[in-house]
Amino acid sequence: MNIPWMVDGHCDTLTAMGKQNRAFNVRSDRGQLDLPRMQEGGINVQFFAAFIAPKYKDAALKRCLQLIDIFYEEILRDQSAVALALNSEDIYRITGAGKIAALLSIEGGDALTGDLSVLRTFYRLGVRSLTLTWNGRNELGDGVGEGTAAGGLSLFGRSVVQAMNDLGMLIDAAHLSRRGFWDVAKTSSQPFAVTHANCRAVCDHPRNLDDAQIEYLAQSGGIIGLTFVPEFVDRDNPGLATFIRHVDHISSRFGTGCIGLGSDFDGMDKVTPGLHDATCRPQLVKVLLDHGYSHEQIAGIMGGNWIRLLAEVLK
């Protein structure tokens, strides 16, 4: 089956390469994603996140710049295989030349240090997506880790959403509190994504989305990037079969147009069997086909839905 787009909305490879002492362009038995494994799996569009871990909170801007440097020095080292994409035109041009289109994102609005000029500077550096919070609280709002006491977006968080709309950046509401999600929905003039999460009705984890959130994404043109993190797939028996339950749940209620993939490769200690690294895409296609999904639906889930959203949002 010919699948034109294989898109992954989230990975933590920029962080993992340093921790695991490995190079991006060399196949490794460590981690889940590198260039050879991406090529084997057919991934042709990949978001690389500069993750601002809580321990860097007091030096978030510096840490973010270090990870952006790794993106340019390591991910884009082999320009014959990978190239920076800033918009959908770049994505078509790069993939049309047989290369992987790499998009740069930031995971954690702490990196903005409360200053919109920093956001604009990140845009000029090639950043095209921002995960507003991680699990805790920052200047933009509260993450899911704040629990039942979590608030929504701050005034600064709302101004960031509006500025991202104006710049043409993809808003990522992964890790954001439920109230924060709905604040983004009220504030954003553009559709947005939750790049790596699953269905809470299938697996009751606070990082997963409830049906009202998924329905909003479906109706507004947004995307939920279904993720391969085992504890988000199934607490007791993560695997391809339980992962497909999330696809089925969304498809039966809201259609497949809002479904994408956001692996979170290199951001997990344990893997979901059958979804263990970047080579797994062909097997997932086969399982979806055997499960009764059409070629058109599978093409959308594997990446076509992401391409539609990026064409609408990115400038």
PDB file of C-alpha atoms in Angstrom:
ATOM      1  CA  MET A   1       0.000   0.000   0.000  1.00  0.00           C
ATOM      2  CA  ASN A   2       1.368   3.393  -1.007  1.00  0.00           C
ATOM      3  CA  ILE A   3       1.137   5.858   1.885  1.00  0.00           C
ATOM      4  CA  PRO A   4       2.376   9.298   0.751  1.00  0.00           C
ATOM      5  CA  TRP A   5       2.769  10.828   4.206  1.00  0.00           C
ATOM      6  CA  MET A   6       4.348   9.293   7.284  1.00  0.00           C
ATOM      7  CA  VAL A   7       4.284  12.076   9.879  1.00  0.00           C
ATOM      8  CA  ASP A   8       5.321  11.950  13.535  1.00  0.00           C
ATOM      9  CA  GLY A   9       4.127  14.902  15.597  1.00  0.00           C
ATOM     10  CA  HIS A  10       6.517  14.495  18.533  1.00  0.00           C
ATOM     11  CA  CYS A  11       9.825  12.965  19.597  1.00  0.00           C
ATOM     12  CA  ASP A  12      12.415  13.758  22.274  1.00  0.00           C
ATOM     13  CA  THR A  13      15.458  12.708  20.277  1.00  0.00           C
ATOM     14  CA  LEU A  14      17.262  16.031  20.772  1.00  0.00           C
ATOM     15  CA  THR A  15      17.414  15.292  24.497  1.00  0.00           C
ATOM     16  CA  ALA A  16      18.064  11.560  24.154  1.00  0.00           C
ATOM     17  CA  MET A  17      21.092  11.826  21.888  1.00  0.00           C
ATOM     18  CA  GLY A  18      23.062  13.626  24.565  1.00  0.00           C
ATOM     19  CA  LYS A  19      21.942  11.294  27.345  1.00  0.00           C
ATOM     20  CA  GLN A  20      22.641   8.154  25.322  1.00  0.00           C
ATOM     21  CA  ASN A  21      25.835   9.377  23.639  1.00  0.00           C
ATOM     22  CA  ARG A  22      24.693   8.540  20.122  1.00  0.00           C
ATOM     23  CA  ALA A  23      24.601  10.276  16.758  1.00  0.00           C
ATOM     24  CA  PHE A  24      21.425  10.829  14.760  1.00  0.00           C
ATOM     25  CA  ASN A  25      22.762   9.521  11.451  1.00  0.00           C
ATOM     26  CA  VAL A  26      24.049   6.223  12.906  1.00  0.00           C
ATOM     27  CA  ARG A  27      21.736   3.294  13.619  1.00  0.00           C
ATOM     28  CA  SER A  28      21.686   2.590  17.346  1.00  0.00           C
ATOM     29  CA  ASP A  29      20.350  -0.069  19.680  1.00  0.00           C
ATOM     30  CA  ARG A  30      19.649   2.726  22.159  1.00  0.00           C
ATOM     31  CA  GLY A  31      16.520   4.844  22.087  1.00  0.00           C
ATOM     32  CA  GLN A  32      13.792   4.577  19.498  1.00  0.00           C
ATOM     33  CA  LEU A  33      14.576   7.014  16.684  1.00  0.00           C
ATOM     34  CA  ASP A  34      17.524   7.777  14.435  1.00  0.00           C
ATOM     35  CA  LEU A  35      17.956   8.472  10.733  1.00  0.00           C
ATOM     36  CA  PRO A  36      18.441   4.860   9.548  1.00  0.00           C
ATOM     37  CA  ARG A  37      15.419   3.650  11.506  1.00  0.00           C
ATOM     38  CA  MET A  38      13.290   6.545  10.235  1.00  0.00           C
ATOM     39  CA  GLN A  39      14.250   5.669   6.676  1.00  0.00           C
ATOM     40  CA  GLU A  40      13.425   1.994   7.237  1.00  0.00           C
ATOM     41  CA  GLY A  41      10.042   2.910   8.711  1.00  0.00           C
ATOM     42  CA  GLY A  42       9.258   5.374   5.933  1.00  0.00           C
ATOM     43  CA  ILE A  43       8.832   8.446   8.148  1.00  0.00           C
ATOM     44  CA  ASN A  44       9.142  11.507   5.918  1.00  0.00           C
ATOM     45  CA  VAL A  45       7.980  14.334   8.216  1.00  0.00           C
ATOM     46  CA  GLN A  46       9.166  14.582  11.824  1.00  0.00           C
ATOM     47  CA  PHE A  47       8.724  17.144  14.606  1.00  0.00           C
ATOM     48  CA  PHE A  48      11.789  17.345  16.868  1.00  0.00           C
ATOM     49  CA  ALA A  49      11.050  18.824  20.300  1.00  0.00           C
ATOM     50  CA  ALA A  50      13.412  20.883  22.416  1.00  0.00           C
ATOM     51  CA  PHE A  51      12.136  19.630  25.775  1.00  0.00           C
ATOM     52  CA  ILE A  52      12.625  21.942  28.750  1.00  0.00           C
ATOM     53  CA  ALA A  53      12.846  19.524  31.666  1.00  0.00           C
ATOM     54  CA  PRO A  54      11.813  20.887  35.094  1.00  0.00           C
ATOM     55  CA  LYS A  55      15.411  20.829  36.343  1.00  0.00           C
ATOM     56  CA  TYR A  56      16.224  23.531  33.771  1.00  0.00           C
ATOM     57  CA  LYS A  57      13.409  25.840  34.858  1.00  0.00           C
ATOM     58  CA  ASP A  58      15.813  28.546  36.072  1.00  0.00           C
ATOM     59  CA  ALA A  59      17.852  28.304  32.867  1.00  0.00           C
ATOM     60  CA  ALA A  60      15.082  27.420  30.425  1.00  0.00           C
ATOM     61  CA  LEU A  61      16.106  29.809  27.664  1.00  0.00           C
ATOM     62  CA  LYS A  62      19.728  28.633  27.699  1.00  0.00           C
ATOM     63  CA  ARG A  63      18.662  24.987  27.692  1.00  0.00           C
ATOM     64  CA  CYS A  64      16.316  25.584  24.771  1.00  0.00           C
ATOM     65  CA  LEU A  65      19.061  27.232  22.733  1.00  0.00           C
ATOM     66  CA  GLN A  66      21.384  24.304  23.471  1.00  0.00           C
ATOM     67  CA  LEU A  67      18.797  21.862  22.107  1.00  0.00           C
ATOM     68  CA  ILE A  68      18.123  24.024  19.059  1.00  0.00           C
ATOM     69  CA  ASP A  69      21.867  23.930  18.414  1.00  0.00           C
ATOM     70  CA  ILE A  70      21.755  20.115  18.570  1.00  0.00           C
ATOM     71  CA  PHE A  71      18.919  20.181  16.032  1.00  0.00           C
ATOM     72  CA  TYR A  72      20.986  22.181  13.563  1.00  0.00           C
ATOM     73  CA  GLU A  73      24.296  20.432  14.248  1.00  0.00           C
ATOM     74  CA  GLU A  74      23.043  16.830  14.440  1.00  0.00           C
ATOM     75  CA  ILE A  75      19.618  16.426  12.839  1.00  0.00           C
ATOM     76  CA  LEU A  76      20.445  18.625   9.857  1.00  0.00           C
ATOM     77  CA  ARG A  77      24.036  17.393   9.547  1.00  0.00           C
ATOM     78  CA  ASP A  78      23.306  15.292   6.448  1.00  0.00           C
ATOM     79  CA  GLN A  79      21.508  17.710   4.136  1.00  0.00           C
ATOM     80  CA  SER A  80      21.214  14.989   1.508  1.00  0.00           C
ATOM     81  CA  ALA A  81      18.826  13.110   3.808  1.00  0.00           C
ATOM     82  CA  VAL A  82      17.120  15.655   6.103  1.00  0.00           C
ATOM     83  CA  ALA A  83      16.199  19.309   5.636  1.00  0.00           C
ATOM     84  CA  LEU A  84      14.509  22.001   7.715  1.00  0.00           C
ATOM     85  CA  ALA A  85      10.852  22.667   6.903  1.00  0.00           C
ATOM     86  CA  LEU A  86       9.265  25.975   7.875  1.00  0.00           C
ATOM     87  CA  ASN A  87       5.919  25.629   6.073  1.00  0.00           C
ATOM     88  CA  SER A  88       3.883  23.209   3.985  1.00  0.00           C
ATOM     89  CA  GLU A  89       5.588  24.307   0.765  1.00  0.00           C
ATOM     90  CA  ASP A  90       8.917  23.257   2.281  1.00  0.00           C
ATOM     91  CA  ILE A  91       7.432  19.927   3.339  1.00  0.00           C
ATOM     92  CA  TYR A  92       6.275  19.152  -0.206  1.00  0.00           C
ATOM     93  CA  ARG A  93       9.581  20.277  -1.730  1.00  0.00           C
ATOM     94  CA  ILE A  94      11.768  18.339   0.721  1.00  0.00           C
ATOM     95  CA  THR A  95       9.800  15.098   0.654  1.00  0.00           C
ATOM     96  CA  GLY A  96       9.427  15.377  -3.116  1.00  0.00           C
ATOM     97  CA  ALA A  97      13.220  15.245  -3.305  1.00  0.00           C
ATOM     98  CA  GLY A  98      13.219  12.023  -1.283  1.00  0.00           C
ATOM     99  CA  LYS A  99      14.361  13.642   1.959  1.00  0.00           C
ATOM    100  CA  ILE A 100      12.892  13.832   5.460  1.00  0.00           C
ATOM    101  CA  ALA A 101      11.287  17.153   6.392  1.00  0.00           C
ATOM    102  CA  ALA A 102      12.341  18.119   9.923  1.00  0.00           C
ATOM    103  CA  LEU A 103      10.254  20.595  11.903  1.00  0.00           C
ATOM    104  CA  LEU A 104      11.500  22.194  15.107  1.00  0.00           C
ATOM    105  CA  SER A 105       9.272  22.501  18.168  1.00  0.00           C
ATOM    106  CA  ILE A 106       9.684  23.521  21.802  1.00  0.00           C
ATOM    107  CA  GLU A 107       8.129  21.477  24.607  1.00  0.00           C
ATOM    108  CA  GLY A 108       7.582  23.855  27.499  1.00  0.00           C
ATOM    109  CA  GLY A 109       6.732  27.542  27.366  1.00  0.00           C
ATOM    110  CA  ASP A 110       9.194  28.152  30.211  1.00  0.00           C
ATOM    111  CA  ALA A 111      11.706  28.849  27.438  1.00  0.00           C
ATOM    112  CA  LEU A 112       9.901  32.107  26.613  1.00  0.00           C
ATOM    113  CA  THR A 113      10.809  33.555  30.045  1.00  0.00           C
ATOM    114  CA  GLY A 114       7.565  35.529  30.003  1.00  0.00           C
ATOM    115  CA  ASP A 115       8.569  37.567  26.946  1.00  0.00           C
ATOM    116  CA  LEU A 116       6.813  37.568  23.567  1.00  0.00           C
ATOM    117  CA  SER A 117       9.950  38.873  21.868  1.00  0.00           C
ATOM    118  CA  VAL A 118      11.595  35.545  22.732  1.00  0.00           C
ATOM    119  CA  LEU A 119       8.745  33.735  20.949  1.00  0.00           C
ATOM    120  CA  ARG A 120       9.309  35.854  17.852  1.00  0.00           C
ATOM    121  CA  THR A 121      13.034  35.147  18.007  1.00  0.00           C
ATOM    122  CA  PHE A 122      12.397  31.409  18.258  1.00  0.00           C
ATOM    123  CA  TYR A 123      10.203  31.715  15.170  1.00  0.00           C
ATOM    124  CA  ARG A 124      13.111  33.351  13.333  1.00  0.00           C
ATOM    125  CA  LEU A 125      15.318  30.450  14.460  1.00  0.00           C
ATOM    126  CA  GLY A 126      12.965  28.035  12.734  1.00  0.00           C
ATOM    127  CA  VAL A 127      10.651  26.963  15.563  1.00  0.00           C
ATOM    128  CA  ARG A 128       7.169  26.248  14.225  1.00  0.00           C
ATOM    129  CA  SER A 129       5.388  24.664  17.195  1.00  0.00           C
ATOM    130  CA  LEU A 130       5.244  25.207  20.950  1.00  0.00           C
ATOM    131  CA  THR A 131       3.882  22.900  23.640  1.00  0.00           C
ATOM    132  CA  LEU A 132       2.586  25.550  26.031  1.00  0.00           C
ATOM    133  CA  THR A 133       3.339  23.702  29.272  1.00  0.00           C
ATOM    134  CA  TRP A 134       4.789  20.456  30.456  1.00  0.00           C
ATOM    135  CA  ASN A 135       3.083  18.763  33.420  1.00  0.00           C
ATOM    136  CA  GLY A 136       3.608  21.574  35.909  1.00  0.00           C
ATOM    137  CA  ARG A 137       2.848  25.285  36.084  1.00  0.00           C
ATOM    138  CA  ASN A 138       4.692  27.959  34.138  1.00  0.00           C
ATOM    139  CA  GLU A 139       4.117  31.565  33.058  1.00  0.00           C
ATOM    140  CA  LEU A 140       1.646  30.429  30.380  1.00  0.00           C
ATOM    141  CA  GLY A 141      -0.620  28.252  32.495  1.00  0.00           C
ATOM    142  CA  ASP A 142      -1.046  24.985  34.376  1.00  0.00           C
ATOM    143  CA  GLY A 143      -0.177  21.493  33.209  1.00  0.00           C
ATOM    144  CA  VAL A 144      -2.074  18.310  34.010  1.00  0.00           C
ATOM    145  CA  GLY A 145       0.305  17.581  36.866  1.00  0.00           C
ATOM    146  CA  GLU A 146      -1.333  20.330  38.912  1.00  0.00           C
ATOM    147  CA  GLY A 147      -4.307  17.982  39.346  1.00  0.00           C
ATOM    148  CA  THR A 148      -7.765  19.096  40.410  1.00  0.00           C
ATOM    149  CA  ALA A 149      -6.412  22.470  41.526  1.00  0.00           C
ATOM    150  CA  ALA A 150      -5.121  23.266  38.033  1.00  0.00           C
ATOM    151  CA  GLY A 151      -6.139  26.550  36.489  1.00  0.00           C
ATOM    152  CA  GLY A 152      -6.167  27.455  32.827  1.00  0.00           C
ATOM    153  CA  LEU A 153      -4.061  29.834  30.778  1.00  0.00           C
ATOM    154  CA  SER A 154      -2.626  32.983  32.295  1.00  0.00           C
ATOM    155  CA  LEU A 155      -3.008  36.334  30.574  1.00  0.00           C
ATOM    156  CA  PHE A 156       0.475  35.810  29.179  1.00  0.00           C
ATOM    157  CA  GLY A 157      -0.522  32.347  27.977  1.00  0.00           C
ATOM    158  CA  ARG A 158      -3.448  33.826  26.075  1.00  0.00           C
ATOM    159  CA  SER A 159      -1.176  36.427  24.505  1.00  0.00           C
ATOM    160  CA  VAL A 160       1.197  33.640  23.428  1.00  0.00           C
ATOM    161  CA  VAL A 161      -1.676  31.804  21.732  1.00  0.00           C
ATOM    162  CA  GLN A 162      -2.665  34.961  19.877  1.00  0.00           C
ATOM    163  CA  ALA A 163       0.934  35.693  18.883  1.00  0.00           C
ATOM    164  CA  MET A 164       1.377  32.135  17.602  1.00  0.00           C
ATOM    165  CA  ASN A 165      -1.745  32.567  15.479  1.00  0.00           C
ATOM    166  CA  ASP A 166      -0.301  35.755  14.008  1.00  0.00           C
ATOM    167  CA  LEU A 167       3.122  34.217  13.359  1.00  0.00           C
ATOM    168  CA  GLY A 168       1.769  31.017  11.861  1.00  0.00           C
ATOM    169  CA  MET A 169       2.923  28.566  14.520  1.00  0.00           C
ATOM    170  CA  LEU A 170       1.205  25.344  15.562  1.00  0.00           C
ATOM    171  CA  ILE A 171      -0.149  25.438  19.121  1.00  0.00           C
ATOM    172  CA  ASP A 172       0.344  22.184  21.026  1.00  0.00           C
ATOM    173  CA  ALA A 173      -1.932  21.621  24.026  1.00  0.00           C
ATOM    174  CA  ALA A 174      -0.333  18.330  25.103  1.00  0.00           C
ATOM    175  CA  HIS A 175       0.400  18.263  28.853  1.00  0.00           C
ATOM    176  CA  LEU A 176      -1.934  21.234  29.379  1.00  0.00           C
ATOM    177  CA  SER A 177      -4.638  21.109  32.057  1.00  0.00           C
ATOM    178  CA  ARG A 178      -8.212  20.529  30.943  1.00  0.00           C
ATOM    179  CA  ARG A 179      -9.094  24.146  31.762  1.00  0.00           C
ATOM    180  CA  GLY A 180      -6.069  25.245  29.797  1.00  0.00           C
ATOM    181  CA  PHE A 181      -7.196  23.208  26.784  1.00  0.00           C
ATOM    182  CA  TRP A 182     -10.543  24.974  26.759  1.00  0.00           C
ATOM    183  CA  ASP A 183      -8.851  28.346  27.191  1.00  0.00           C
ATOM    184  CA  VAL A 184      -6.822  27.606  24.056  1.00  0.00           C
ATOM    185  CA  ALA A 185     -10.040  26.644  22.275  1.00  0.00           C
ATOM    186  CA  LYS A 186     -11.613  29.976  23.245  1.00  0.00           C
ATOM    187  CA  THR A 187      -8.528  32.052  22.425  1.00  0.00           C
ATOM    188  CA  SER A 188      -7.080  30.561  19.253  1.00  0.00           C
ATOM    189  CA  SER A 189      -8.347  31.673  15.856  1.00  0.00           C
ATOM    190  CA  GLN A 190      -6.641  28.651  14.273  1.00  0.00           C
ATOM    191  CA  PRO A 191      -7.054  24.909  14.796  1.00  0.00           C
ATOM    192  CA  PHE A 192      -4.495  23.386  17.135  1.00  0.00           C
ATOM    193  CA  ALA A 193      -3.074  20.011  18.080  1.00  0.00           C
ATOM    194  CA  VAL A 194      -2.455  17.781  21.042  1.00  0.00           C
ATOM    195  CA  THR A 195       0.644  16.174  19.613  1.00  0.00           C
ATOM    196  CA  HIS A 196       1.029  13.154  21.889  1.00  0.00           C
ATOM    197  CA  ALA A 197      -1.929  11.781  23.871  1.00  0.00           C
ATOM    198  CA  ASN A 198      -4.564   9.053  23.691  1.00  0.00           C
ATOM    199  CA  CYS A 199      -8.208   8.560  24.711  1.00  0.00           C
ATOM    200  CA  ARG A 200      -9.068   8.755  28.381  1.00  0.00           C
ATOM    201  CA  ALA A 201     -12.205   6.675  27.802  1.00  0.00           C
ATOM    202  CA  VAL A 202      -9.960   3.799  26.698  1.00  0.00           C
ATOM    203  CA  CYS A 203      -7.071   4.345  29.128  1.00  0.00           C
ATOM    204  CA  ASP A 204      -7.824   6.510  32.161  1.00  0.00           C
ATOM    205  CA  HIS A 205      -4.578   8.456  32.401  1.00  0.00           C
ATOM    206  CA  PRO A 206      -4.605  12.203  33.174  1.00  0.00           C
ATOM    207  CA  ARG A 207      -2.460  12.908  30.110  1.00  0.00           C
ATOM    208  CA  ASN A 208      -5.090  11.424  27.808  1.00  0.00           C
ATOM    209  CA  LEU A 209      -7.999  13.433  26.392  1.00  0.00           C
ATOM    210  CA  ASP A 210     -11.661  13.052  27.233  1.00  0.00           C
ATOM    211  CA  ASP A 211     -14.284  12.731  24.516  1.00  0.00           C
ATOM    212  CA  ALA A 212     -15.333  16.380  24.706  1.00  0.00           C
ATOM    213  CA  GLN A 213     -11.766  17.474  23.970  1.00  0.00           C
ATOM    214  CA  ILE A 214     -11.397  15.022  21.093  1.00  0.00           C
ATOM    215  CA  GLU A 215     -14.760  16.074  19.680  1.00  0.00           C
ATOM    216  CA  TYR A 216     -13.640  19.707  19.738  1.00  0.00           C
ATOM    217  CA  LEU A 217     -10.442  18.853  17.861  1.00  0.00           C
ATOM    218  CA  ALA A 218     -12.436  16.884  15.298  1.00  0.00           C
ATOM    219  CA  GLN A 219     -14.980  19.647  14.733  1.00  0.00           C
ATOM    220  CA  SER A 220     -12.426  22.482  14.617  1.00  0.00           C
ATOM    221  CA  GLY A 221      -9.925  20.854  12.268  1.00  0.00           C
ATOM    222  CA  GLY A 222      -7.367  20.001  14.940  1.00  0.00           C
ATOM    223  CA  ILE A 223      -5.363  16.825  15.499  1.00  0.00           C
ATOM    224  CA  ILE A 224      -4.811  14.381  18.333  1.00  0.00           C
ATOM    225  CA  GLY A 225      -1.449  12.699  17.815  1.00  0.00           C
ATOM    226  CA  LEU A 226      -2.002   9.211  19.195  1.00  0.00           C
ATOM    227  CA  THR A 227       1.057   8.240  21.159  1.00  0.00           C
ATOM    228  CA  PHE A 228       2.960   5.016  21.751  1.00  0.00           C
ATOM    229  CA  VAL A 229       3.805   5.643  25.431  1.00  0.00           C
ATOM    230  CA  PRO A 230       2.814   2.339  27.120  1.00  0.00           C
ATOM    231  CA  GLU A 231       1.030   3.814  30.136  1.00  0.00           C
ATOM    232  CA  PHE A 232      -1.082   5.996  27.818  1.00  0.00           C
ATOM    233  CA  VAL A 233      -2.014   2.994  25.640  1.00  0.00           C
ATOM    234  CA  ASP A 234      -3.066   0.513  28.323  1.00  0.00           C
ATOM    235  CA  ARG A 235      -1.966   0.283  31.944  1.00  0.00           C
ATOM    236  CA  ASP A 236      -1.943  -3.517  31.985  1.00  0.00           C
ATOM    237  CA  ASN A 237      -1.405  -4.750  28.431  1.00  0.00           C
ATOM    238  CA  PRO A 238       0.040  -2.161  26.035  1.00  0.00           C
ATOM    239  CA  GLY A 239       0.409  -3.437  22.485  1.00  0.00           C
ATOM    240  CA  LEU A 240      -0.792  -2.962  18.930  1.00  0.00           C
ATOM    241  CA  ALA A 241      -4.195  -4.454  19.743  1.00  0.00           C
ATOM    242  CA  THR A 242      -4.816  -2.075  22.644  1.00  0.00           C
ATOM    243  CA  PHE A 243      -3.419   0.872  20.655  1.00  0.00           C
ATOM    244  CA  ILE A 244      -5.968   0.194  17.903  1.00  0.00           C
ATOM    245  CA  ARG A 245      -8.726   0.516  20.515  1.00  0.00           C
ATOM    246  CA  HIS A 246      -7.896   4.242  20.698  1.00  0.00           C
ATOM    247  CA  VAL A 247      -8.183   4.539  16.910  1.00  0.00           C
ATOM    248  CA  ASP A 248     -11.489   2.645  16.992  1.00  0.00           C
ATOM    249  CA  HIS A 249     -12.860   4.801  19.798  1.00  0.00           C
ATOM    250  CA  ILE A 250     -12.228   8.044  17.934  1.00  0.00           C
ATOM    251  CA  SER A 251     -13.223   6.690  14.525  1.00  0.00           C
ATOM    252  CA  SER A 252     -16.571   5.364  15.723  1.00  0.00           C
ATOM    253  CA  ARG A 253     -17.536   8.649  17.363  1.00  0.00           C
ATOM    254  CA  PHE A 254     -15.788  11.454  15.507  1.00  0.00           C
ATOM    255  CA  GLY A 255     -14.317   9.975  12.324  1.00  0.00           C
ATOM    256  CA  THR A 256     -10.655   9.567  11.436  1.00  0.00           C
ATOM    257  CA  GLY A 257      -9.984  13.105  10.165  1.00  0.00           C
ATOM    258  CA  CYS A 258      -8.616  14.300  13.512  1.00  0.00           C
ATOM    259  CA  ILE A 259      -6.296  11.327  14.076  1.00  0.00           C
ATOM    260  CA  GLY A 260      -2.547  11.631  13.635  1.00  0.00           C
ATOM    261  CA  LEU A 261       0.448  10.025  15.294  1.00  0.00           C
ATOM    262  CA  GLY A 262       2.779  11.526  17.888  1.00  0.00           C
ATOM    263  CA  SER A 263       5.049   8.716  18.987  1.00  0.00           C
ATOM    264  CA  ASP A 264       6.971  10.420  21.833  1.00  0.00           C
ATOM    265  CA  PHE A 265       9.920   8.272  20.782  1.00  0.00           C
ATOM    266  CA  ASP A 266      13.010   8.834  22.923  1.00  0.00           C
ATOM    267  CA  GLY A 267      10.778  10.297  25.619  1.00  0.00           C
ATOM    268  CA  MET A 268       9.851   6.983  27.252  1.00  0.00           C
ATOM    269  CA  ASP A 269      11.761   4.445  29.319  1.00  0.00           C
ATOM    270  CA  LYS A 270       9.632   1.468  28.257  1.00  0.00           C
ATOM    271  CA  VAL A 271       8.068   0.835  24.848  1.00  0.00           C
ATOM    272  CA  THR A 272       4.784  -0.574  23.606  1.00  0.00           C
ATOM    273  CA  PRO A 273       5.369  -3.965  21.928  1.00  0.00           C
ATOM    274  CA  GLY A 274       4.861  -3.626  18.176  1.00  0.00           C
ATOM    275  CA  LEU A 275       5.330   0.143  18.415  1.00  0.00           C
ATOM    276  CA  HIS A 276       8.860  -0.044  19.738  1.00  0.00           C
ATOM    277  CA  ASP A 277      10.780   2.280  17.421  1.00  0.00           C
ATOM    278  CA  ALA A 278      10.687   4.262  14.174  1.00  0.00           C
ATOM    279  CA  THR A 279      10.705   1.105  12.037  1.00  0.00           C
ATOM    280  CA  CYS A 280       7.195   0.106  13.158  1.00  0.00           C
ATOM    281  CA  ARG A 281       5.105   2.175  10.722  1.00  0.00           C
ATOM    282  CA  PRO A 282       4.623  -0.532   8.033  1.00  0.00           C
ATOM    283  CA  GLN A 283       3.382  -2.990  10.666  1.00  0.00           C
ATOM    284  CA  LEU A 284       0.901  -0.411  11.966  1.00  0.00           C
ATOM    285  CA  VAL A 285      -0.375   0.153   8.423  1.00  0.00           C
ATOM    286  CA  LYS A 286      -0.924  -3.595   8.043  1.00  0.00           C
ATOM    287  CA  VAL A 287      -2.802  -3.854  11.334  1.00  0.00           C
ATOM    288  CA  LEU A 288      -5.068  -0.927  10.420  1.00  0.00           C
ATOM    289  CA  LEU A 289      -5.758  -2.492   7.022  1.00  0.00           C
ATOM    290  CA  ASP A 290      -6.529  -5.880   8.575  1.00  0.00           C
ATOM    291  CA  HIS A 291      -8.789  -4.076  11.045  1.00  0.00           C
ATOM    292  CA  GLY A 292     -10.991  -2.806   8.213  1.00  0.00           C
ATOM    293  CA  TYR A 293      -9.794   0.752   7.733  1.00  0.00           C
ATOM    294  CA  SER A 294      -9.773   2.034   4.157  1.00  0.00           C
ATOM    295  CA  HIS A 295      -6.701   3.174   2.251  1.00  0.00           C
ATOM    296  CA  GLU A 296      -7.932   6.769   2.510  1.00  0.00           C
ATOM    297  CA  GLN A 297      -8.457   6.527   6.271  1.00  0.00           C
ATOM    298  CA  ILE A 298      -5.057   4.920   6.839  1.00  0.00           C
ATOM    299  CA  ALA A 299      -3.317   7.523   4.681  1.00  0.00           C
ATOM    300  CA  GLY A 300      -4.902  10.239   6.808  1.00  0.00           C
ATOM    301  CA  ILE A 301      -3.995   8.626  10.119  1.00  0.00           C
ATOM    302  CA  MET A 302      -0.401   7.953   9.095  1.00  0.00           C
ATOM    303  CA  GLY A 303       0.202  11.544   8.081  1.00  0.00           C
ATOM    304  CA  GLY A 304      -2.279  13.072   5.666  1.00  0.00           C
ATOM    305  CA  ASN A 305      -4.314  14.662   8.447  1.00  0.00           C
ATOM    306  CA  TRP A 306      -1.176  16.306   9.847  1.00  0.00           C
ATOM    307  CA  ILE A 307      -0.308  17.680   6.401  1.00  0.00           C
ATOM    308  CA  ARG A 308      -3.771  19.212   6.089  1.00  0.00           C
ATOM    309  CA  LEU A 309      -3.423  20.976   9.458  1.00  0.00           C
ATOM    310  CA  LEU A 310       0.109  22.205   8.800  1.00  0.00           C
ATOM    311  CA  ALA A 311      -0.945  23.628   5.437  1.00  0.00           C
ATOM    312  CA  GLU A 312      -3.652  25.614   7.209  1.00  0.00           C
ATOM    313  CA  VAL A 313      -1.605  26.896  10.148  1.00  0.00           C
ATOM    314  CA  LEU A 314       2.059  27.311   9.249  1.00  0.00           C
ATOM    315  CA  LYS A 315       3.341  30.505   7.663  1.00  0.00           C
TER     316      LYS A 315
END
